[in-house]
PDB file of C-alpha atoms in Angstrom:
ATOM      1  CA  MET A   1     -18.661 -58.672  17.167  1.00 45.00           C
ATOM      2  CA  GLU A   2     -19.179 -59.565  13.369  1.00 44.00           C
ATOM      3  CA  HIS A   3     -21.310 -57.238  11.174  1.00 46.00           C
ATOM      4  CA  ASP A   4     -23.522 -58.315   8.116  1.00 45.00           C
ATOM      5  CA  ARG A   5     -21.739 -56.912   5.072  1.00 43.00           C
ATOM      6  CA  LEU A   6     -24.904 -56.243   2.973  1.00 41.00           C
ATOM      7  CA  THR A   7     -27.158 -54.600   5.578  1.00 43.00           C
ATOM      8  CA  GLY A   8     -24.668 -52.932   7.884  1.00 45.00           C
ATOM      9  CA  GLU A   9     -26.376 -54.448  10.901  1.00 44.00           C
ATOM     10  CA  ALA A  10     -24.648 -56.378  13.670  1.00 46.00           C
ATOM     11  CA  PRO A  11     -26.139 -59.716  14.658  1.00 46.00           C
ATOM     12  CA  ASP A  12     -27.654 -58.105  17.731  1.00 50.00           C
ATOM     13  CA  GLY A  13     -29.503 -55.519  15.711  1.00 49.00           C
ATOM     14  CA  GLY A  14     -26.841 -52.676  16.029  1.00 49.00           C
ATOM     15  CA  HIS A  15     -25.400 -50.505  13.173  1.00 46.00           C
ATOM     16  CA  ARG A  16     -22.137 -49.664  11.885  1.00 48.00           C
ATOM     17  CA  THR A  17     -20.555 -46.433  13.196  1.00 47.00           C
ATOM     18  CA  GLY A  18     -18.291 -45.605  10.433  1.00 47.00           C
ATOM     19  CA  ARG A  19     -19.021 -42.579   7.977  1.00 53.00           C
ATOM     20  CA  GLY A  20     -19.639 -44.796   4.859  1.00 54.00           C
ATOM     21  CA  PRO A  21     -17.590 -46.390   2.174  1.00 65.00           C
ATOM     22  CA  PRO A  22     -14.348 -44.712   1.351  1.00 61.00           C
ATOM     23  CA  HIS A  23     -15.336 -44.003  -2.316  1.00 61.00           C
ATOM     24  CA  ARG A  24     -18.410 -42.005  -1.090  1.00 63.00           C
ATOM     25  CA  ARG A  25     -16.151 -39.839   1.002  1.00 54.00           C
ATOM     26  CA  THR A  26     -13.825 -39.517  -1.981  1.00 55.00           C
ATOM     27  CA  TRP A  27     -16.560 -38.351  -4.241  1.00 56.00           C
ATOM     28  CA  ALA A  28     -18.012 -35.989  -1.565  1.00 49.00           C
ATOM     29  CA  ALA A  29     -14.440 -34.273  -1.131  1.00 44.00           C
ATOM     30  CA  ALA A  30     -14.055 -34.058  -4.921  1.00 44.00           C
ATOM     31  CA  ALA A  31     -17.516 -32.256  -5.204  1.00 45.00           C
ATOM     32  CA  VAL A  32     -16.677 -29.918  -2.453  1.00 39.00           C
ATOM     33  CA  ALA A  33     -13.363 -29.073  -4.065  1.00 37.00           C
ATOM     34  CA  THR A  34     -14.801 -28.613  -7.541  1.00 39.00           C
ATOM     35  CA  ALA A  35     -17.449 -26.195  -6.082  1.00 37.00           C
ATOM     36  CA  ALA A  36     -14.714 -24.201  -4.326  1.00 35.00           C
ATOM     37  CA  VAL A  37     -12.605 -24.090  -7.612  1.00 34.00           C
ATOM     38  CA  ALA A  38     -15.795 -22.863  -9.586  1.00 38.00           C
ATOM     39  CA  ALA A  39     -16.633 -20.235  -6.957  1.00 36.00           C
ATOM     40  CA  ALA A  40     -13.072 -18.995  -6.980  1.00 36.00           C
ATOM     41  CA  VAL A  41     -12.932 -18.819 -10.760  1.00 41.00           C
ATOM     42  CA  ALA A  42     -16.306 -16.968 -10.818  1.00 42.00           C
ATOM     43  CA  SER A  43     -15.227 -14.449  -8.102  1.00 43.00           C
ATOM     44  CA  ARG A  44     -11.941 -13.842  -9.926  1.00 51.00           C
ATOM     45  CA  SER A  45     -13.673 -13.021 -13.078  1.00 54.00           C
ATOM     46  CA  ARG A  46     -15.965 -10.542 -11.301  1.00 60.00           C
ATOM     47  CA  LEU A  47     -12.991  -8.921  -9.706  1.00 72.00           C
ATOM     48  CA  ARG A  48     -10.990  -8.613 -12.915  1.00 85.00           C
ATOM     49  CA  ASN A  49     -13.944  -7.176 -14.712  1.00 95.00           C
ATOM     50  CA  TRP A  50     -15.812  -5.256 -12.144  1.00 94.00           C
ATOM     51  CA  GLY A  51     -18.797  -3.286 -13.459  1.00 96.00           C
ATOM     52  CA  ALA A  52     -18.389  -4.266 -17.075  1.00 97.00           C
ATOM     53  CA  THR A  53     -20.880  -5.833 -19.182  1.00 97.00           C
ATOM     54  CA  PRO A  54     -20.057  -9.043 -21.220  1.00 97.00           C
ATOM     55  CA  GLU A  55     -20.209  -6.944 -24.523  1.00 97.00           C
ATOM     56  CA  GLU A  56     -17.773  -4.560 -22.913  1.00 98.00           C
ATOM     57  CA  ILE A  57     -15.329  -7.155 -21.884  1.00 97.00           C
ATOM     58  CA  ARG A  58     -15.429  -8.653 -25.411  1.00 96.00           C
ATOM     59  CA  SER A  59     -15.300  -5.354 -27.299  1.00 97.00           C
ATOM     60  CA  ARG A  60     -12.015  -4.106 -28.973  1.00 97.00           C
ATOM     61  CA  LEU A  61     -11.007  -0.785 -27.422  1.00 98.00           C
ATOM     62  CA  PRO A  62      -8.308   1.863 -28.190  1.00 98.00           C
ATOM     63  CA  GLY A  63      -4.958   0.316 -27.215  1.00 97.00           C
ATOM     64  CA  ASP A  64      -5.687  -3.149 -27.744  1.00 97.00           C
ATOM     65  CA  GLU A  65      -3.753  -3.062 -30.988  1.00 97.00           C
ATOM     66  CA  LEU A  66      -0.680  -2.267 -29.211  1.00 97.00           C
ATOM     67  CA  LEU A  67       0.167  -5.625 -27.861  1.00 94.00           C
ATOM     68  CA  ALA A  68      -1.030  -9.245 -27.821  1.00 92.00           C
ATOM     69  CA  ALA A  69      -1.979  -9.620 -24.218  1.00 90.00           C
ATOM     70  CA  ASP A  70      -1.583 -12.620 -21.939  1.00 87.00           C
ATOM     71  CA  SER A  71      -3.698 -11.109 -19.256  1.00 89.00           C
ATOM     72  CA  ALA A  72      -6.436  -8.367 -19.444  1.00 93.00           C
ATOM     73  CA  SER A  73      -9.248  -7.011 -17.220  1.00 95.00           C
ATOM     74  CA  THR A  74     -11.952  -4.428 -17.877  1.00 97.00           C
ATOM     75  CA  ARG A  75     -13.547  -2.493 -15.263  1.00 97.00           C
ATOM     76  CA  ALA A  76     -16.484   0.056 -15.848  1.00 98.00           C
ATOM     77  CA  ILE A  77     -18.951   2.599 -14.324  1.00 98.00           C
ATOM     78  CA  THR A  78     -21.835   4.630 -15.695  1.00 98.00           C
ATOM     79  CA  VAL A  79     -21.421   8.503 -15.273  1.00 98.00           C
ATOM     80  CA  GLY A  80     -24.330  10.870 -15.263  1.00 98.00           C
ATOM     81  CA  ALA A  81     -22.790  13.280 -17.608  1.00 98.00           C
ATOM     82  CA  PRO A  82     -21.603  13.369 -21.320  1.00 97.00           C
ATOM     83  CA  CYS A  83     -18.276  12.340 -22.535  1.00 98.00           C
ATOM     84  CA  ALA A  84     -17.090  15.908 -23.194  1.00 97.00           C
ATOM     85  CA  GLU A  85     -17.804  16.741 -19.509  1.00 97.00           C
ATOM     86  CA  VAL A  86     -15.918  13.734 -18.139  1.00 98.00           C
ATOM     87  CA  TRP A  87     -12.935  14.026 -20.277  1.00 98.00           C
ATOM     88  CA  PRO A  88     -11.516  17.202 -18.623  1.00 98.00           C
ATOM     89  CA  TRP A  89     -11.349  15.112 -15.383  1.00 98.00           C
ATOM     90  CA  LEU A  90      -9.842  12.158 -17.009  1.00 98.00           C
ATOM     91  CA  VAL A  91      -7.092  13.989 -19.016  1.00 98.00           C
ATOM     92  CA  GLN A  92      -5.670  15.831 -15.918  1.00 97.00           C
ATOM     93  CA  ILE A  93      -4.702  12.591 -13.975  1.00 98.00           C
ATOM     94  CA  GLY A  94      -1.226  12.269 -12.815  1.00 96.00           C
ATOM     95  CA  THR A  95       0.689  12.601  -9.543  1.00 95.00           C
ATOM     96  CA  ASP A  96       1.957  15.954 -10.376  1.00 93.00           C
ATOM     97  CA  ARG A  97      -1.331  16.940 -11.976  1.00 95.00           C
ATOM     98  CA  GLY A  98      -4.928  16.348 -10.968  1.00 97.00           C
ATOM     99  CA  GLY A  99      -3.952  13.145  -8.807  1.00 97.00           C
ATOM    100  CA  TRP A 100      -5.640   9.872  -9.340  1.00 96.00           C
ATOM    101  CA  TYR A 101      -9.127  10.386  -7.749  1.00 97.00           C
ATOM    102  CA  SER A 102      -8.400   7.309  -5.430  1.00 96.00           C
ATOM    103  CA  TYR A 103      -7.386   6.727  -1.929  1.00 95.00           C
ATOM    104  CA  ASP A 104      -4.860   9.626  -1.460  1.00 94.00           C
ATOM    105  CA  TRP A 105      -4.428   8.857   2.083  1.00 92.00           C
ATOM    106  CA  LEU A 106      -3.462   5.260   1.301  1.00 88.00           C
ATOM    107  CA  GLU A 107      -1.072   6.358  -1.536  1.00 86.00           C
ATOM    108  CA  ASN A 108       0.487   8.847   0.581  1.00 87.00           C
ATOM    109  CA  LEU A 109       1.454   6.416   3.297  1.00 87.00           C
ATOM    110  CA  PHE A 110       4.303   5.523   0.695  1.00 82.00           C
ATOM    111  CA  GLY A 111       5.314   9.235   0.421  1.00 82.00           C
ATOM    112  CA  LEU A 112       3.798   9.793  -2.924  1.00 86.00           C
ATOM    113  CA  GLY A 113       2.299  13.350  -2.213  1.00 86.00           C
ATOM    114  CA  ILE A 114      -0.805  12.867  -4.057  1.00 91.00           C
ATOM    115  CA  HIS A 115      -3.674  15.432  -3.733  1.00 93.00           C
ATOM    116  CA  SER A 116      -6.555  14.633  -6.110  1.00 97.00           C
ATOM    117  CA  ALA A 117      -7.982  17.805  -7.583  1.00 97.00           C
ATOM    118  CA  ASP A 118     -11.687  18.834  -6.982  1.00 96.00           C
ATOM    119  CA  GLU A 119     -11.593  21.595  -9.714  1.00 96.00           C
ATOM    120  CA  LEU A 120     -10.632  21.546 -13.387  1.00 96.00           C
ATOM    121  CA  HIS A 121      -7.171  23.170 -14.276  1.00 97.00           C
ATOM    122  CA  GLY A 122      -6.714  24.466 -17.680  1.00 96.00           C
ATOM    123  CA  GLU A 123      -2.987  23.771 -17.667  1.00 96.00           C
ATOM    124  CA  TRP A 124      -3.678  20.211 -17.330  1.00 97.00           C
ATOM    125  CA  GLN A 125      -5.958  19.797 -20.028  1.00 97.00           C
ATOM    126  CA  TYR A 126      -3.588  18.873 -22.812  1.00 95.00           C
ATOM    127  CA  LEU A 127      -1.725  15.688 -23.446  1.00 97.00           C
ATOM    128  CA  THR A 128      -0.115  14.447 -26.737  1.00 97.00           C
ATOM    129  CA  VAL A 129       1.433  11.122 -27.582  1.00 98.00           C
ATOM    130  CA  GLY A 130       4.888  10.712 -25.905  1.00 97.00           C
ATOM    131  CA  ASP A 131       3.968  12.937 -22.884  1.00 97.00           C
ATOM    132  CA  VAL A 132       4.712  11.550 -19.355  1.00 96.00           C
ATOM    133  CA  VAL A 133       1.873  10.870 -16.919  1.00 97.00           C
ATOM    134  CA  ARG A 134       3.627  10.354 -13.603  1.00 95.00           C
ATOM    135  CA  ALA A 135       2.676   7.814 -11.184  1.00 92.00           C
ATOM    136  CA  THR A 136       5.156   8.488  -8.471  1.00 90.00           C
ATOM    137  CA  PRO A 137       7.468  11.452  -7.889  1.00 88.00           C
ATOM    138  CA  PRO A 138      11.300  11.202  -8.205  1.00 86.00           C
ATOM    139  CA  GLY A 139      12.704   9.597  -5.170  1.00 81.00           C
ATOM    140  CA  ALA A 140       9.470   7.944  -3.820  1.00 80.00           C
ATOM    141  CA  MET A 141       9.742   4.181  -3.072  1.00 75.00           C
ATOM    142  CA  GLY A 142      13.320   4.000  -3.629  1.00 78.00           C
ATOM    143  CA  LEU A 143      13.142   4.970  -7.319  1.00 79.00           C
ATOM    144  CA  PRO A 144      15.340   7.927  -8.123  1.00 82.00           C
ATOM    145  CA  GLU A 145      13.536   8.858 -11.407  1.00 83.00           C
ATOM    146  CA  GLY A 146      10.100   7.899  -9.968  1.00 83.00           C
ATOM    147  CA  TYR A 147       7.655   5.913 -12.061  1.00 88.00           C
ATOM    148  CA  ALA A 148       5.674   7.125 -14.993  1.00 93.00           C
ATOM    149  CA  PHE A 149       3.777   6.033 -18.084  1.00 95.00           C
ATOM    150  CA  ARG A 150       3.887   7.185 -21.681  1.00 96.00           C
ATOM    151  CA  VAL A 151       0.890   8.467 -23.575  1.00 98.00           C
ATOM    152  CA  ALA A 152       0.311   5.985 -26.511  1.00 98.00           C
ATOM    153  CA  VAL A 153      -3.040   7.159 -27.530  1.00 98.00           C
ATOM    154  CA  VAL A 154      -4.963  10.396 -26.893  1.00 98.00           C
ATOM    155  CA  GLU A 155      -8.499  10.925 -28.726  1.00 98.00           C
ATOM    156  CA  PRO A 156     -10.511  13.567 -26.874  1.00 97.00           C
ATOM    157  CA  PRO A 157     -13.149  13.140 -25.567  1.00 97.00           C
ATOM    158  CA  HIS A 158     -13.028   9.300 -25.818  1.00 98.00           C
ATOM    159  CA  ALA A 159      -9.654   7.557 -25.420  1.00 98.00           C
ATOM    160  CA  LEU A 160      -6.480   7.960 -23.280  1.00 98.00           C
ATOM    161  CA  VAL A 161      -4.128   5.056 -23.372  1.00 98.00           C
ATOM    162  CA  LEU A 162      -0.980   5.009 -21.118  1.00 98.00           C
ATOM    163  CA  ARG A 163       1.869   2.661 -22.020  1.00 97.00           C
ATOM    164  CA  GLN A 164       4.672   0.728 -20.138  1.00 92.00           C
ATOM    165  CA  ARG A 165       7.225  -1.284 -22.151  1.00 89.00           C
ATOM    166  CA  PRO A 166      10.856  -2.214 -21.856  1.00 86.00           C
ATOM    167  CA  PRO A 167      13.505  -0.993 -21.566  1.00 85.00           C
ATOM    168  CA  GLU A 168      11.880   1.955 -19.804  1.00 83.00           C
ATOM    169  CA  HIS A 169       9.770  -0.571 -17.666  1.00 80.00           C
ATOM    170  CA  PRO A 170      10.052  -4.025 -16.626  1.00 78.00           C
ATOM    171  CA  TRP A 171       6.453  -4.669 -17.938  1.00 82.00           C
ATOM    172  CA  ASN A 172       4.924  -4.553 -21.325  1.00 91.00           C
ATOM    173  CA  ALA A 173       1.493  -3.466 -20.728  1.00 94.00           C
ATOM    174  CA  THR A 174      -1.225  -0.890 -21.640  1.00 97.00           C
ATOM    175  CA  TRP A 175      -3.720   1.058 -19.398  1.00 97.00           C
ATOM    176  CA  ALA A 176      -6.572   2.445 -21.325  1.00 98.00           C
ATOM    177  CA  PHE A 177      -9.258   4.776 -20.254  1.00 98.00           C
ATOM    178  CA  VAL A 178     -12.263   5.004 -22.639  1.00 98.00           C
ATOM    179  CA  LEU A 179     -15.397   7.003 -22.625  1.00 98.00           C
ATOM    180  CA  ALA A 180     -18.287   5.674 -24.561  1.00 98.00           C
ATOM    181  CA  ASP A 181     -21.722   7.326 -25.243  1.00 95.00           C
ATOM    182  CA  ASP A 182     -24.592   5.896 -23.303  1.00 96.00           C
ATOM    183  CA  GLU A 183     -28.023   7.214 -22.821  1.00 91.00           C
ATOM    184  CA  PRO A 184     -28.404  11.010 -23.568  1.00 93.00           C
ATOM    185  CA  GLY A 185     -26.509  12.950 -20.867  1.00 94.00           C
ATOM    186  CA  ARG A 186     -24.761   9.876 -19.695  1.00 97.00           C
ATOM    187  CA  CYS A 187     -21.683   7.869 -20.697  1.00 98.00           C
ATOM    188  CA  ARG A 188     -19.711   4.660 -19.600  1.00 98.00           C
ATOM    189  CA  LEU A 189     -16.190   5.099 -18.331  1.00 98.00           C
ATOM    190  CA  LEU A 190     -14.080   1.876 -19.061  1.00 98.00           C
ATOM    191  CA  VAL A 191     -10.575   1.102 -17.644  1.00 98.00           C
ATOM    192  CA  ARG A 192      -8.807  -1.665 -19.481  1.00 98.00           C
ATOM    193  CA  SER A 193      -5.389  -3.168 -18.505  1.00 95.00           C
ATOM    194  CA  ARG A 194      -3.619  -5.524 -20.677  1.00 95.00           C
ATOM    195  CA  SER A 195      -0.182  -7.083 -20.451  1.00 92.00           C
ATOM    196  CA  VAL A 196       2.294  -9.608 -21.997  1.00 91.00           C
ATOM    197  CA  ARG A 197       4.216 -11.914 -19.779  1.00 77.00           C
ATOM    198  CA  SER A 198       7.975 -11.981 -20.048  1.00 65.00           C
ATOM    199  CA  PRO A 199       9.541 -15.355 -20.814  1.00 64.00           C
ATOM    200  CA  GLY A 200      11.174 -17.520 -18.146  1.00 62.00           C
ATOM    201  CA  LEU A 201      11.228 -17.226 -14.496  1.00 59.00           C
ATOM    202  CA  ALA A 202      10.999 -13.671 -14.460  1.00 57.00           C
ATOM    203  CA  GLY A 203       7.613 -13.758 -16.316  1.00 56.00           C
ATOM    204  CA  ARG A 204       6.198 -16.378 -13.964  1.00 59.00           C
ATOM    205  CA  LEU A 205       7.096 -14.458 -10.913  1.00 62.00           C
ATOM    206  CA  SER A 206       5.768 -11.219 -12.482  1.00 57.00           C
ATOM    207  CA  ALA A 207       2.540 -12.959 -13.357  1.00 57.00           C
ATOM    208  CA  LEU A 208       2.193 -14.281  -9.699  1.00 59.00           C
ATOM    209  CA  ALA A 209       3.005 -10.844  -8.313  1.00 61.00           C
ATOM    210  CA  GLY A 210       0.150  -9.563 -10.659  1.00 57.00           C
ATOM    211  CA  GLU A 211      -2.317 -12.021  -9.508  1.00 62.00           C
ATOM    212  CA  LEU A 212      -1.417 -11.301  -5.833  1.00 61.00           C
ATOM    213  CA  MET A 213      -1.920  -7.482  -6.305  1.00 66.00           C
ATOM    214  CA  ASP A 214      -4.996  -7.750  -8.479  1.00 67.00           C
ATOM    215  CA  PRO A 215      -7.384  -7.110  -5.415  1.00 82.00           C
ATOM    216  CA  VAL A 216      -5.471  -4.101  -4.449  1.00 81.00           C
ATOM    217  CA  ALA A 217      -5.619  -2.900  -8.284  1.00 82.00           C
ATOM    218  CA  LEU A 218      -9.420  -3.474  -8.109  1.00 89.00           C
ATOM    219  CA  LEU A 219      -9.663  -1.450  -4.884  1.00 92.00           C
ATOM    220  CA  MET A 220      -7.770   1.646  -6.190  1.00 93.00           C
ATOM    221  CA  THR A 221      -9.253   1.488  -9.732  1.00 94.00           C
ATOM    222  CA  ARG A 222     -12.809   1.140  -8.372  1.00 95.00           C
ATOM    223  CA  ARG A 223     -12.128   4.211  -6.171  1.00 96.00           C
ATOM    224  CA  MET A 224     -10.829   6.118  -9.219  1.00 97.00           C
ATOM    225  CA  LEU A 225     -13.732   5.437 -11.303  1.00 97.00           C
ATOM    226  CA  LEU A 226     -16.113   6.625  -8.364  1.00 97.00           C
ATOM    227  CA  GLY A 227     -13.922   9.674  -7.949  1.00 98.00           C
ATOM    228  CA  ILE A 228     -14.159  10.711 -11.581  1.00 98.00           C
ATOM    229  CA  ARG A 229     -17.934   9.944 -11.621  1.00 98.00           C
ATOM    230  CA  ASP A 230     -18.693  11.930  -8.437  1.00 98.00           C
ATOM    231  CA  ARG A 231     -16.599  14.948  -9.634  1.00 98.00           C
ATOM    232  CA  SER A 232     -18.156  14.851 -13.222  1.00 98.00           C
ATOM    233  CA  GLU A 233     -21.680  14.513 -11.849  1.00 98.00           C
ATOM    234  CA  ARG A 234     -21.327  17.430  -9.542  1.00 97.00           C
ATOM    235  CA  ALA A 235     -19.945  19.691 -12.173  1.00 96.00           C
ATOM    236  CA  HIS A 236     -22.670  18.621 -14.497  1.00 96.00           C
ATOM    237  CA  ALA A 237     -25.523  19.424 -11.918  1.00 94.00           C
ATOM    238  CA  VAL A 238     -24.207  22.965 -11.632  1.00 91.00           C
ATOM    239  CA  GLY A 239     -23.597  23.401 -15.435  1.00 85.00           C
ATOM    240  CA  LEU A 240     -19.721  23.671 -15.477  1.00 67.00           C
ATOM    241  CA  PRO A 241     -18.952  24.385 -19.257  1.00 58.00           C
ATOM    242  CA  SER A 242     -16.989  21.736 -21.080  1.00 51.00           C
ATOM    243  CA  SER A 243     -15.224  24.486 -22.847  1.00 46.00           C
ATOM    244  CA  VAL A 244     -12.388  24.266 -20.183  1.00 53.00           C
ATOM    245  CA  THR A 245     -10.916  21.528 -22.541  1.00 42.00           C
ATOM    246  CA  ARG A 246     -10.143  24.206 -24.934  1.00 40.00           C
ATOM    247  CA  ARG A 247      -8.910  26.864 -22.466  1.00 40.00           C
ATOM    248  CA  ARG A 248      -5.026  27.070 -21.611  1.00 37.00           C
ATOM    249  CA  VAL A 249      -3.818  28.883 -18.572  1.00 33.00           C
TER     250      VAL A 249
END
C-alpha cells in the first residue's frame, strides 16, 4: 500500500503508524538531554553550596588568600546564638578532642573512635597557627600516622582555617569555618572548602574522586553544622557563659 507523502494518509483513508520524522525525534531527544544536564548542574550547585546565600558564596572569607582554587564549595547554617557562644564548640573539633559533631556511628565503622562532645572542655579551647587538628587516630584506615590538618588561621571568635598541602598531604586545600554576625543573638556558620588540582593524571583522578565523594562530604558536613548549631542553641538557652573560651583547665 502506498502512502500520500503530504497528508500521511493511505489511499484508503488510513494513517501512518510511524512515530514522526526522524529529525523531530532527534530534536526531542536533544531537548530531554539538555533538560537533564541543566537539572544535574542545578542540583550539583545546590549540593556544593547547601544553605549558603548567593552573597555568601561570592564573598571572600579567611583562608581564601592561601591558594588559587580550582574547586570550591560553601555551606552554611543559621545558629540561634552569638558568635562568641558558638566559637567554643567550633574550636574544640578534632578526633582526639571534641569530635566532629557528625555521624559518629558512621565514622566509627572505620575504627576512628570518635565521640562528639556534648559539653565544652576548657583544655580544648586553645589553638594556634601550626597546631594539629586530627581527623583520624594513628593506625586508622591503614595510615600509621593517621591523618591530620594544620591550623592555618585562627581568629576567635570568627575564623578557623585548616590546611592540607604537599608534601605532608597529597592535596593542596583549605577547610575554613567562619562565624559571621547576623541578627542580634544569632550568627551564620559557614564552611568553605577550596582545593587546587594537581597536574597530570594524578590531578584528574583526584578531581574525579572528589566529585564522587562530594555527596558524602555534604552529608557529613551538613550533620556537623547541625550538630554545632544544636549544641550552641541548647547552651545559649540555659545561659552557659562564653567565658569558657578564656578558662584553661
